[in-house]
């Protein structure tokens, strides 16, 4: 019997790219493990799945996020990412009103102050864990501003976001994990309900207040929708952005000429971010379920099949990205699918780009050379998000 590729096997997690390249060549739509899900690996097919919301549903995934063993409804199951049209459109219109460019402009100086402080501290220490010292605290701080949570709670964010993400993948025997997830959902709801109650009493100029205020055609967000969105922010905005910064550090270590180039011309930083997101996307895949029997590129996918759209593979499809394995700062042309495509396109993409740009501006002005201090990186055990769990580095000042 032909053995199926297991996307969670240690060697695939270490470096998925050669395995995905082989699938693109020989079996662009094929069942993989865990669970025999259908992997879609070519750019055009990935784009087709993401834009065909009638055929490929996001809503069916809600069930996995809302298992009976949780003993209470999981608020994230009510969030925008698990909705199909037309419900999705209504919620997205409401939420988009609070995610405006004006909000981002106000954030820039605050993000810079945080990045400056962290970068200065790293330069004093020189040998640091880049994830703990820089990559994680920046998005964690921004999310705590958004959620209106006490900064001291930031230390829980990674655990919270890991536990929420783990709910969909918990297996029947994982009683310890289930207990931990149950506690986390309860804990998060408690804190976030406190925030919502406070804001309802006195609206401020923060994002939660904006979300409470927002009205479209007389409609506003319900309490459950608000709570669902706050849960989603933590899961979608934290690790993805932290991993983008960690992958940027890896690129600096792999291509030492980049740091001086970006310092001399900081206008190249946005290009650097796009190319980093292409060669090492941090949202490596997203999932859908077939609403009916459907044929994609000649392969029949039965109704109910789960489909994994490999954004990491699409980003190295030679048809769209010549010399796809190479990091090319000057690359132009087809946009990668790193922030998704179609109606669920990432609502935080401008924010993530802003955080990364400001953080990297502060980094390149201080660091001349960055070396990895480990041969082996431990990667997140996830099908959809990829990044280093820790990244020991040594920094050499300008
Ligand atoms: C580098 C960082 C990020 C990456 C790579 C990323 C990637 C993605 C991707 C691929 C999707 C589409 C998922 C799908 O189609 O199923 C998505 C959706 C989403 N992202 Fe991001 N994201 C990032 C940062 C953020 C941030 C900072 C926030 C907010 C604070 C955010 C909020 C969201 C939301 C709310 C959605 C759901 C949109 C919808 O369903 O309409 N993301 N993201």
PDB file of N, CA and C in Angstrom, residues 29 39 50 56-57 149 152 161 170 198 251 377:
ATOM      1  N   UNK A  29      -3.426  16.943  -5.670  1.00  0.00           N
ATOM      2  CA  UNK A  29      -4.563  16.845  -4.740  1.00  0.00           C
ATOM      3  C   UNK A  29      -4.588  15.398  -4.267  1.00  0.00           C
ATOM      4  N   UNK A  39      -5.091  17.146   0.695  1.00  0.00           N
ATOM      5  CA  UNK A  39      -4.198  18.311   0.593  1.00  0.00           C
ATOM      6  C   UNK A  39      -4.256  18.869  -0.824  1.00  0.00           C
ATOM      7  N   UNK A  50     -10.381  28.422  -2.110  1.00  0.00           N
ATOM      8  CA  UNK A  50     -10.646  29.527  -1.184  1.00  0.00           C
ATOM      9  C   UNK A  50     -11.736  30.473  -1.691  1.00  0.00           C
ATOM     10  N   UNK A  56     -16.894  24.854  -0.811  1.00  0.00           N
ATOM     11  CA  UNK A  56     -15.967  24.542   0.278  1.00  0.00           C
ATOM     12  C   UNK A  56     -16.323  25.404   1.480  1.00  0.00           C
ATOM     13  N   UNK A  57     -16.843  24.751   2.507  1.00  0.00           N
ATOM     14  CA  UNK A  57     -17.397  25.487   3.647  1.00  0.00           C
ATOM     15  C   UNK A  57     -16.375  25.663   4.771  1.00  0.00           C
ATOM     16  N   UNK A 149      -7.045  44.028  28.123  1.00  0.00           N
ATOM     17  CA  UNK A 149      -6.700  43.189  29.269  1.00  0.00           C
ATOM     18  C   UNK A 149      -5.498  43.761  30.002  1.00  0.00           C
ATOM     19  N   UNK A 152      -0.479  42.306  32.807  1.00  0.00           N
ATOM     20  CA  UNK A 152       0.074  41.160  33.545  1.00  0.00           C
ATOM     21  C   UNK A 152      -0.498  39.829  33.025  1.00  0.00           C
ATOM     22  N   UNK A 161      -3.803  30.718  23.695  1.00  0.00           N
ATOM     23  CA  UNK A 161      -3.974  30.555  22.242  1.00  0.00           C
ATOM     24  C   UNK A 161      -3.655  29.109  21.830  1.00  0.00           C
ATOM     25  N   UNK A 170      -8.121  17.559  19.680  1.00  0.00           N
ATOM     26  CA  UNK A 170      -8.026  16.654  20.839  1.00  0.00           C
ATOM     27  C   UNK A 170      -8.634  15.286  20.501  1.00  0.00           C
ATOM     28  N   UNK A 198     -17.146  46.154  31.672  1.00  0.00           N
ATOM     29  CA  UNK A 198     -16.557  47.478  31.937  1.00  0.00           C
ATOM     30  C   UNK A 198     -16.811  48.439  30.789  1.00  0.00           C
ATOM     31  N   UNK A 251      15.732  34.461   8.396  1.00  0.00           N
ATOM     32  CA  UNK A 251      16.200  34.946   7.086  1.00  0.00           C
ATOM     33  C   UNK A 251      17.480  35.768   7.258  1.00  0.00           C
ATOM     34  N   UNK A 377      15.779  23.366  15.301  1.00  0.00           N
ATOM     35  CA  UNK A 377      14.659  24.189  15.780  1.00  0.00           C
ATOM     36  C   UNK A 377      13.474  23.276  16.076  1.00  0.00           C
TER      37      UNK A 377
END
